[in-house]
Amino acid sequence: MERKIRIGVCVMEKKVSSAPMVQILERLEAFGEFEIVIFGNKVILEYPVESWPICDCLIAFYSTGFPLKKAEAYAALRKPFLVNELKQQHLLHDRREVYERLKIIGVPVPRYALVNREVPNQKLDYFIEEEDFVEVHGNRFWKPFVEKPVDGDNHSIMIYYPSSAGGGMKELFRKVGNRSSEFHPEVRRVRRGGSYIYEEFLPTGGTDVKVYTVGPEYAHAEARKSPVVDGVVMRNPDGKEVRYPVLLTPTEKQIAREVCIAFSQSVCGFDLLRCEGRSYVCDVNGWSFVKNSHKYFDDAACLLRKIFLEAKAPHISSTIPPILPWKSHEAVQPSEGLTRAGSGLIDTFGQSEELRCVIAVIRHGDRTPKQKVKLKVTEEKLLNLMLKYNGGRPRRETKLKSAVQLQDLLDATRALVPRNRPGRGSDSEAEDMEHAEKLRQVKAVLEEGGHFSGIYRKVQLKPLKWVKVAKTNGEGEEERPVEALMVLKYGGVLTHAGRKQAEELGRYFRNNMYPGEGTGLLRLHSTYRHDLKIYSSDEGRVQMSAAAFAKGLLDLEGQLTPILVSLVSKDSSMLDGLENASVEMDEAKARLNEIITSGAKAGHCNGPSEFPWMADGVGLPSSAYELLSRLVELTKKVTEQVKLLAKDEDEKVMDTSGDDVNPSYDQAKALGKTNFDVDRVAAGLPCGSEGFLLMFARWRKLERELYNERKERFDITQIPDVYDSCKYDLLHNAHLNLEGLDELFKVAQLLADGVIPNEYGINPQQKLKIGSKIARRLLGKILIDLRNTWEEAISVAELKNNQDQDSKSKSSEWDDKDYHLKHPRKNEDGRRSSTTSDKSIDQEDDDDKETQYRLDPKYANVKTPDRHVRTRLYFTSESHIHSMMNVLRYCNLDESLAGEESLLSNSALQRLCRTKELDYMSYIVLRMFENIEVDLHDPNRFRIEMTFSRGADRSPLEKSRCETPSLHQEHILPIMGPERLQEARSSLTLEKMERMLRPFAMPPEDFPPPMIPHGFTGYFANVLERLVNWRRSPKHANGGDR
């Protein structure tokens, strides 16, 4: 018998005894062709290399304490075959060298720049740090950005967040217990104690991918929850980090090959970031094994055997024997049917149905009242400030949002606010007194919270008057502003209650919207079978609601800023703004004003009397005018009481050194809070960060604008704001015991219940017109979501049918070395994308589509690994919720749809007619189910289910009977459960949904071009061709259908 090949294992004992190494070495030994020689720490650290065991092949790699140069000397002396080259391992200790090597071989890395310091805190003329960016050699990196030490063994990596998201820093580190990162809200400046790499932050949807090579032709990949999100390590019952094997795309497999060869490391691990259809390498680790996969251990042992035999015994066949010489003891985990079963909310249609898509449009959570202060300023300090931030242009307006800008404004305002108010005997003009009061209000707003979080306050300075003055150098004249309009917008902040509401609703969705068993959505999401995207408008309260919801949905921990930056995408064009319907809304408000102030009766019906929702001005109380007068009277009463409280507070402030007052409330820290400030409430102060001065300013503004005494004119547009303030103070400031507030709320609610819905249209036709203009883009996106889901499900079903017909040939496709699954989907916005890679003419219809990452069916022990659930969550404001609901209710009234029945049932229309408010956290949900027993081409194979919730539509005066008393005591109103928009067991097809909504939705071709995913070749060309031809058929080709 031939001498066995000696394999030397020259690594630290801690690494030799690790479970993966033990498993793989045992398998190698079981082949009977190898002798394993373990050097041990004593030999490695104490013996000269001449005394080290002689071997044919050497496994050696660096870890803490390992003498790499000594190992190099041994290799030079004995010349064994090296699995991983030793000299190249020095590169892995310097992130600069790693990135440079990756760039040379053409492997994508995040955009980055180097800051090299010879000594700590060395000043560098090429490095600039501002509040929201750093600049290195002219390359600007806006927050969020990543800061990495150049030392590859230093795992303290920082992510800095923008002030617009609340600011702060998250530190990533090697796992300590169940933590892998910590968020520090107070840290905003970068480190200066060493040399660092700065790189752009790439949003990956909260998932990282680890890739493990064994030779250049093999790569295994696993996905895990990214430490960027909340820093909590998910572990299985055995204490191992939860990871799921995923398929690599062809481009990613080529990257793995290039990394393996470039660093001469056959066994190598590296980190992939998947972002917007592209993959980037952000770290190369060197020798790494998968931690807990018996299938991988088998593969690794077979591949290493092949490597060793080809290097030292090429005459021995490296063909894998039909029966492996060891018995695998891989534990079989129970599979989980995550998409099986019916709808949960509505009647189950049977076990043949599978959930395919969840689309939700959700209003933000409870917020503080929105406020605005306007004043004309002539003070030199403020005018100079305007010039400072508008580039010295006297006629250009300036917007101040950053912490530095707002701090400058606060300093200027503090210098201008008089320390003492003039008494009643003062000769000061009333106008000057009002100006001083407004400056005080500006100062109070800027001081509110004790820190500029940058997300809830903004100031505009607009020049109004100019004069010409001589230039300072005496050469000619220049313009100087002498008066400007200052507009300060503040408030609208998501409260502690709003955060808790959003988080609770996320939890509710996790447990109820995804029918299944076991760990449900969390496992579904982790396995890449959950295609989740969260969108938000530009408003801070909406963004934070989305982040809090994601926290509950995905069972995350920690503060909201990292979750917001990692998981939420802003799309203001789709979820913000009323400009497109401003003319129609002004008409509706004018008609409303006419009905209310004239005392005319609302409710003239344009349709059959049995359909009350067809009336003009439905919902307005018959005694609206009398109620309006009472509203003014009660508003004055409440304002007077708050004025006295504000006066007491002001006197206390005046007794202290005005400029040294440090507000006790830190809004930045409050971003993650879900409980109100007990100490403030106990001290008799308003809840949250609002002081009595700002509370009085809020009520005084409402009193003045609700009724103009000089003109004897009501402004009905103030009714929703009065209602808003009443509800807020009853919920959060009930401890102040404002007399008459209860009655004021009841009167305001009666009026608001009629006014708010009718602001979006006096009658169904006008509601439909306004709704389609506001929600046009959102509706278009939802139709794209549904159509993409349909196309993907059809392609998967066809593939499965083909596999069933020819299981042998199709199973070989799964075993192809690229073993990837690619679906012919449209991009996220519905547009086809393409690349310039070489391809034949026959491949043109299979240009690169949106990247669809998949679970690896070879390694993942779960059911239907090829099935996906798509979730799209759209967080927005009241206007878009009302608009979308109005289109769903009244779309059949459009002339192009004459004779069509409503998408909603009559009972749902009745309920909506009685629904007075779509309150905080109200939502509309569309879920698509596929009945896998129905023929592929039958429209009834897919059905859409629609539900809605009125949100936290409960009066703060109402004592809760079913919820725990703590909810009311904690200032939180519960969210109402979902209600059907269709009859039970009804079947709404995608075809009908598209036909009914398409006239009001933005066509797919009007959406902007998508990001182009790279590196994909066609896999379902024949299926795609059928889909393309289907879309080009006469039935679907006319403009009206698009």
Short mmCIF file of C-alpha atoms in Angstrom, two decimals, residues 462-799:
data_model
loop_
_atom_site.label_atom_id
_atom_site.label_comp_id
_atom_site.label_asym_id
_atom_site.label_seq_id
_atom_site.Cartn_x
_atom_site.Cartn_y
_atom_site.Cartn_z
CA LYS A 462 -36.99 85.21 2.38
CA PRO A 463 -35.67 88.69 1.47
CA LEU A 464 -38.46 91.28 1.08
CA LYS A 465 -36.72 94.66 0.72
CA TRP A 466 -33.28 95.76 -0.46
CA VAL A 467 -31.24 98.95 -0.56
CA LYS A 468 -28.08 99.89 -2.38
CA VAL A 469 -25.06 100.65 -0.23
CA ALA A 470 -21.45 101.46 -0.98
CA LYS A 471 -19.13 98.49 -1.17
CA THR A 472 -16.67 98.10 1.69
CA ASN A 473 -13.75 98.64 -0.69
CA GLY A 474 -15.32 101.87 -1.93
CA GLU A 475 -15.63 100.63 -5.50
CA GLY A 476 -19.26 101.04 -6.54
CA GLU A 477 -22.45 99.88 -4.86
CA GLU A 478 -24.04 96.61 -3.88
CA GLU A 479 -27.46 95.49 -2.69
CA ARG A 480 -28.15 94.71 0.93
CA PRO A 481 -31.37 93.19 2.31
CA VAL A 482 -33.10 95.36 4.93
CA GLU A 483 -36.14 93.19 5.60
CA ALA A 484 -36.88 89.48 5.36
CA LEU A 485 -39.72 87.13 6.15
CA MET A 486 -38.83 84.41 8.64
CA VAL A 487 -40.96 81.27 8.53
CA LEU A 488 -40.31 78.68 11.22
CA LYS A 489 -42.02 75.31 10.85
CA TYR A 490 -41.97 72.92 13.77
CA GLY A 491 -44.07 70.32 15.54
CA GLY A 492 -45.57 67.32 13.81
CA VAL A 493 -43.17 65.19 15.84
CA LEU A 494 -43.93 61.51 16.27
CA THR A 495 -44.77 61.09 19.96
CA HIS A 496 -43.81 58.24 22.28
CA ALA A 497 -47.35 56.99 21.70
CA GLY A 498 -46.89 57.14 17.93
CA ARG A 499 -43.72 55.08 18.12
CA LYS A 500 -45.41 52.50 20.31
CA GLN A 501 -48.46 52.38 18.03
CA ALA A 502 -46.27 51.78 14.98
CA GLU A 503 -44.23 49.10 16.70
CA GLU A 504 -47.35 47.33 17.95
CA LEU A 505 -48.89 47.43 14.47
CA GLY A 506 -45.70 45.95 13.03
CA ARG A 507 -45.99 43.14 15.55
CA TYR A 508 -49.64 42.63 14.61
CA PHE A 509 -48.70 42.35 10.92
CA ARG A 510 -45.98 39.82 11.75
CA ASN A 511 -48.41 37.59 13.62
CA ASN A 512 -51.51 38.00 11.45
CA MET A 513 -50.74 39.01 7.87
CA TYR A 514 -48.48 36.04 7.11
CA PRO A 515 -50.42 32.85 7.78
CA GLY A 516 -48.24 29.86 8.55
CA GLU A 517 -46.66 27.94 11.35
CA GLY A 518 -43.44 27.89 13.31
CA THR A 519 -41.48 31.14 13.47
CA GLY A 520 -43.50 32.62 10.62
CA LEU A 521 -42.39 35.88 9.09
CA LEU A 522 -39.02 36.12 10.85
CA ARG A 523 -37.80 32.86 9.33
CA LEU A 524 -39.42 33.74 6.01
CA HIS A 525 -37.58 37.08 5.95
CA SER A 526 -34.24 35.62 6.99
CA THR A 527 -34.32 32.97 4.26
CA TYR A 528 -34.56 35.51 1.45
CA ARG A 529 -38.02 34.18 0.66
CA HIS A 530 -39.44 37.45 1.92
CA ASP A 531 -38.95 40.28 -0.56
CA LEU A 532 -39.50 43.28 1.72
CA LYS A 533 -39.28 46.95 0.78
CA ILE A 534 -40.42 49.84 2.96
CA TYR A 535 -41.09 53.29 1.54
CA SER A 536 -41.74 56.55 3.35
CA SER A 537 -42.56 60.14 2.52
CA ASP A 538 -40.04 62.84 3.40
CA GLU A 539 -41.74 63.85 6.66
CA GLY A 540 -39.83 62.96 9.83
CA ARG A 541 -42.89 61.57 11.61
CA VAL A 542 -43.64 59.29 8.65
CA GLN A 543 -40.05 58.05 8.42
CA MET A 544 -39.92 57.29 12.14
CA SER A 545 -43.31 55.52 11.98
CA ALA A 546 -41.91 53.32 9.21
CA ALA A 547 -38.80 52.54 11.27
CA ALA A 548 -40.81 51.74 14.41
CA PHE A 549 -43.14 49.52 12.36
CA ALA A 550 -40.13 47.67 10.89
CA LYS A 551 -38.80 47.20 14.41
CA GLY A 552 -42.01 45.40 15.43
CA LEU A 553 -42.42 43.56 12.14
CA LEU A 554 -38.92 42.04 12.17
CA ASP A 555 -38.60 41.76 15.97
CA LEU A 556 -35.66 44.17 16.12
CA GLU A 557 -34.24 45.95 19.15
CA GLY A 558 -32.59 49.28 19.89
CA GLN A 559 -33.14 52.81 18.62
CA LEU A 560 -34.83 53.77 15.40
CA THR A 561 -32.14 55.70 13.54
CA PRO A 562 -30.11 52.63 12.36
CA ILE A 563 -33.33 50.84 11.40
CA LEU A 564 -34.51 53.89 9.46
CA VAL A 565 -31.28 54.22 7.51
CA SER A 566 -30.95 50.47 6.85
CA LEU A 567 -34.50 49.52 5.90
CA VAL A 568 -36.57 52.57 4.88
CA SER A 569 -36.40 54.26 1.47
CA LYS A 570 -37.70 57.79 1.00
CA ASP A 571 -39.94 58.49 -2.01
CA SER A 572 -41.43 61.94 -1.63
CA SER A 573 -42.70 62.04 -5.24
CA MET A 574 -44.94 59.06 -4.51
CA LEU A 575 -45.94 59.66 -0.89
CA ASP A 576 -45.75 63.45 -0.35
CA GLY A 577 -47.53 66.52 -1.61
CA LEU A 578 -50.95 67.79 -2.61
CA GLU A 579 -49.85 70.19 -5.36
CA ASN A 580 -51.40 68.18 -8.20
CA ALA A 581 -54.86 68.55 -6.69
CA SER A 582 -54.55 72.00 -5.08
CA VAL A 583 -57.08 73.67 -7.41
CA GLU A 584 -59.73 71.00 -6.84
CA MET A 585 -59.12 70.98 -3.08
CA ASP A 586 -59.50 74.77 -2.94
CA GLU A 587 -62.81 74.39 -4.76
CA ALA A 588 -63.95 71.76 -2.27
CA LYS A 589 -62.97 73.96 0.68
CA ALA A 590 -64.76 76.95 -0.82
CA ARG A 591 -67.92 74.89 -1.24
CA LEU A 592 -67.54 73.58 2.31
CA ASN A 593 -67.20 77.13 3.62
CA GLU A 594 -70.32 78.13 1.71
CA ILE A 595 -72.35 75.22 3.12
CA ILE A 596 -71.25 75.80 6.73
CA THR A 597 -71.27 79.60 6.98
CA SER A 598 -74.53 80.03 5.06
CA GLY A 599 -76.29 77.54 7.30
CA ALA A 600 -77.29 75.55 4.23
CA LYS A 601 -78.07 71.92 4.78
CA ALA A 602 -75.58 69.41 3.42
CA GLY A 603 -76.58 66.10 2.04
CA HIS A 604 -78.14 66.84 -1.34
CA CYS A 605 -78.15 63.41 -2.94
CA ASN A 606 -76.99 62.89 -6.50
CA GLY A 607 -77.90 59.23 -6.55
CA PRO A 608 -80.42 56.72 -5.17
CA SER A 609 -81.46 57.46 -1.59
CA GLU A 610 -80.39 53.99 -0.48
CA PHE A 611 -76.79 55.05 -1.21
CA PRO A 612 -76.16 57.87 1.30
CA TRP A 613 -72.47 58.06 0.36
CA MET A 614 -73.49 59.60 -2.98
CA ALA A 615 -74.63 62.84 -1.29
CA ASP A 616 -72.88 66.22 -1.47
CA GLY A 617 -71.12 67.19 1.77
CA VAL A 618 -72.13 63.99 3.50
CA GLY A 619 -71.14 63.92 7.16
CA LEU A 620 -71.50 67.65 7.88
CA PRO A 621 -73.72 68.30 10.93
CA SER A 622 -76.94 70.17 10.19
CA SER A 623 -76.18 72.73 12.91
CA ALA A 624 -72.63 73.40 11.67
CA TYR A 625 -72.88 77.20 11.82
CA GLU A 626 -74.06 77.23 15.44
CA LEU A 627 -71.37 74.74 16.36
CA LEU A 628 -68.77 76.99 14.73
CA SER A 629 -69.71 79.91 16.98
CA ARG A 630 -69.52 77.66 20.02
CA LEU A 631 -66.11 76.41 18.82
CA VAL A 632 -64.73 79.96 18.81
CA GLU A 633 -66.11 80.65 22.30
CA LEU A 634 -64.61 77.49 23.82
CA THR A 635 -61.26 77.99 22.05
CA LYS A 636 -60.96 81.41 23.71
CA LYS A 637 -61.73 79.86 27.09
CA VAL A 638 -58.99 77.24 26.78
CA THR A 639 -56.50 79.77 25.40
CA GLU A 640 -56.99 82.05 28.43
CA GLN A 641 -56.17 79.22 30.82
CA VAL A 642 -53.02 78.25 28.92
CA LYS A 643 -52.00 81.92 28.87
CA LEU A 644 -51.99 82.01 32.68
CA LEU A 645 -49.86 78.86 32.82
CA ALA A 646 -47.45 80.35 30.29
CA LYS A 647 -47.21 83.58 32.30
CA ASP A 648 -46.25 81.66 35.45
CA GLU A 649 -43.61 79.73 33.50
CA ASP A 650 -42.25 82.91 31.94
CA GLU A 651 -41.87 84.61 35.30
CA LYS A 652 -39.84 81.65 36.57
CA VAL A 653 -37.60 81.83 33.51
CA MET A 654 -37.09 85.57 33.93
CA ASP A 655 -35.92 84.96 37.50
CA THR A 656 -33.04 82.85 36.15
CA SER A 657 -30.22 83.78 33.80
CA GLY A 658 -32.17 83.57 30.56
CA ASP A 659 -29.34 82.39 28.33
CA ASP A 660 -28.25 79.67 30.74
CA VAL A 661 -31.54 77.81 30.81
CA ASN A 662 -30.87 74.20 29.83
CA PRO A 663 -34.02 72.36 28.76
CA SER A 664 -34.22 68.98 30.43
CA TYR A 665 -35.77 67.15 27.51
CA ASP A 666 -33.47 65.60 24.88
CA GLN A 667 -35.40 64.99 21.70
CA ALA A 668 -32.53 63.05 20.12
CA LYS A 669 -32.67 60.45 22.89
CA ALA A 670 -36.46 60.48 22.69
CA LEU A 671 -36.34 59.16 19.12
CA GLY A 672 -36.31 55.62 20.47
CA LYS A 673 -38.59 56.11 23.47
CA THR A 674 -41.99 54.48 23.74
CA ASN A 675 -42.95 55.85 27.16
CA PHE A 676 -43.92 59.34 28.21
CA ASP A 677 -41.87 61.38 30.65
CA VAL A 678 -43.38 60.59 34.03
CA ASP A 679 -41.35 63.26 35.83
CA ARG A 680 -42.58 66.08 33.59
CA VAL A 681 -46.18 65.01 34.00
CA ALA A 682 -45.76 64.65 37.77
CA ALA A 683 -44.32 68.18 37.89
CA GLY A 684 -47.42 69.53 36.18
CA LEU A 685 -45.61 70.29 32.92
CA PRO A 686 -46.91 69.52 29.44
CA CYS A 687 -46.07 66.08 28.11
CA GLY A 688 -43.16 65.82 25.69
CA SER A 689 -40.87 68.74 24.91
CA GLU A 690 -43.49 71.48 24.63
CA GLY A 691 -43.39 74.14 27.34
CA PHE A 692 -46.32 76.35 28.35
CA LEU A 693 -45.01 79.23 26.22
CA LEU A 694 -45.23 77.15 23.05
CA MET A 695 -48.49 75.58 24.15
CA PHE A 696 -49.95 79.07 24.56
CA ALA A 697 -48.57 80.14 21.16
CA ARG A 698 -50.31 77.12 19.63
CA TRP A 699 -53.70 77.94 21.14
CA ARG A 700 -53.41 81.68 20.59
CA LYS A 701 -52.71 81.12 16.89
CA LEU A 702 -55.77 78.88 16.61
CA GLU A 703 -57.94 81.47 18.37
CA ARG A 704 -56.79 84.28 16.09
CA GLU A 705 -57.06 82.37 12.83
CA LEU A 706 -60.31 80.54 13.55
CA TYR A 707 -62.28 83.78 13.67
CA ASN A 708 -61.24 87.22 12.41
CA GLU A 709 -63.10 89.66 14.67
CA ARG A 710 -62.32 92.70 12.53
CA LYS A 711 -63.68 91.06 9.37
CA GLU A 712 -66.25 88.96 11.27
CA ARG A 713 -65.19 85.94 9.27
CA PHE A 714 -64.72 82.26 10.16
CA ASP A 715 -61.89 80.20 8.68
CA ILE A 716 -63.19 76.64 8.48
CA THR A 717 -59.76 75.33 7.40
CA GLN A 718 -58.73 75.79 11.05
CA ILE A 719 -61.33 73.26 12.26
CA PRO A 720 -59.03 70.22 11.72
CA ASP A 721 -56.22 72.03 13.58
CA VAL A 722 -58.47 72.86 16.56
CA TYR A 723 -59.61 69.24 16.64
CA ASP A 724 -55.99 68.12 16.39
CA SER A 725 -54.92 70.28 19.35
CA CYS A 726 -57.90 69.24 21.46
CA LYS A 727 -57.28 65.56 20.89
CA TYR A 728 -53.57 65.94 21.58
CA ASP A 729 -54.08 67.78 24.87
CA LEU A 730 -56.85 65.46 26.05
CA LEU A 731 -54.59 62.47 25.42
CA HIS A 732 -51.23 63.84 26.56
CA ASN A 733 -52.05 66.80 28.82
CA ALA A 734 -55.21 65.68 30.63
CA HIS A 735 -53.31 66.21 33.91
CA LEU A 736 -53.42 69.98 33.30
CA ASN A 737 -57.22 69.88 33.83
CA LEU A 738 -58.10 72.58 31.30
CA GLU A 739 -61.72 73.53 31.90
CA GLY A 740 -63.95 73.28 28.83
CA LEU A 741 -61.47 71.17 26.85
CA ASP A 742 -63.81 68.15 26.92
CA GLU A 743 -66.69 70.13 25.44
CA LEU A 744 -64.42 71.84 22.94
CA PHE A 745 -63.25 68.44 21.74
CA LYS A 746 -66.83 67.19 21.26
CA VAL A 747 -67.77 70.26 19.23
CA ALA A 748 -64.54 70.16 17.19
CA GLN A 749 -65.02 66.46 16.52
CA LEU A 750 -68.55 66.96 15.17
CA LEU A 751 -67.28 69.60 12.76
CA ALA A 752 -64.03 67.84 11.84
CA ASP A 753 -65.86 64.58 11.07
CA GLY A 754 -67.67 66.48 8.35
CA VAL A 755 -64.93 68.84 7.20
CA ILE A 756 -61.90 66.53 6.87
CA PRO A 757 -63.39 63.91 4.49
CA ASN A 758 -65.01 66.64 2.39
CA GLU A 759 -61.74 68.54 1.95
CA TYR A 760 -60.83 65.71 -0.43
CA GLY A 761 -64.03 66.21 -2.44
CA ILE A 762 -67.59 67.33 -1.71
CA ASN A 763 -69.14 64.48 -3.70
CA PRO A 764 -67.95 61.09 -5.02
CA GLN A 765 -67.02 62.46 -8.46
CA GLN A 766 -64.86 65.18 -6.94
CA LYS A 767 -63.37 62.74 -4.39
CA LEU A 768 -62.40 60.45 -7.27
CA LYS A 769 -60.80 63.30 -9.22
CA ILE A 770 -58.80 64.61 -6.25
CA GLY A 771 -57.87 61.11 -5.09
CA SER A 772 -56.56 60.09 -8.49
CA LYS A 773 -54.40 63.23 -8.71
CA ILE A 774 -52.85 62.81 -5.25
CA ALA A 775 -52.41 59.04 -5.30
CA ARG A 776 -51.71 58.58 -9.03
CA ARG A 777 -48.08 57.55 -8.61
CA LEU A 778 -48.79 55.35 -5.59
CA LEU A 779 -51.59 53.53 -7.41
CA GLY A 780 -49.31 52.96 -10.39
CA LYS A 781 -46.64 51.50 -8.14
CA ILE A 782 -49.15 49.17 -6.44
CA LEU A 783 -50.32 47.84 -9.82
CA ILE A 784 -46.68 47.20 -10.74
CA ASP A 785 -46.20 45.33 -7.45
CA LEU A 786 -49.20 43.10 -8.14
CA ARG A 787 -48.22 42.44 -11.74
CA ASN A 788 -44.61 41.62 -10.78
CA THR A 789 -45.89 39.15 -8.18
CA TRP A 790 -48.14 37.51 -10.77
CA GLU A 791 -45.33 37.17 -13.30
CA GLU A 792 -42.93 35.70 -10.77
CA ALA A 793 -45.49 33.20 -9.47
CA ILE A 794 -46.39 32.10 -13.00
CA SER A 795 -42.75 31.55 -13.95
CA VAL A 796 -42.10 29.51 -10.80
CA ALA A 797 -45.22 27.42 -11.40
CA GLU A 798 -44.23 26.76 -15.02
CA LEU A 799 -40.74 25.77 -13.98
#
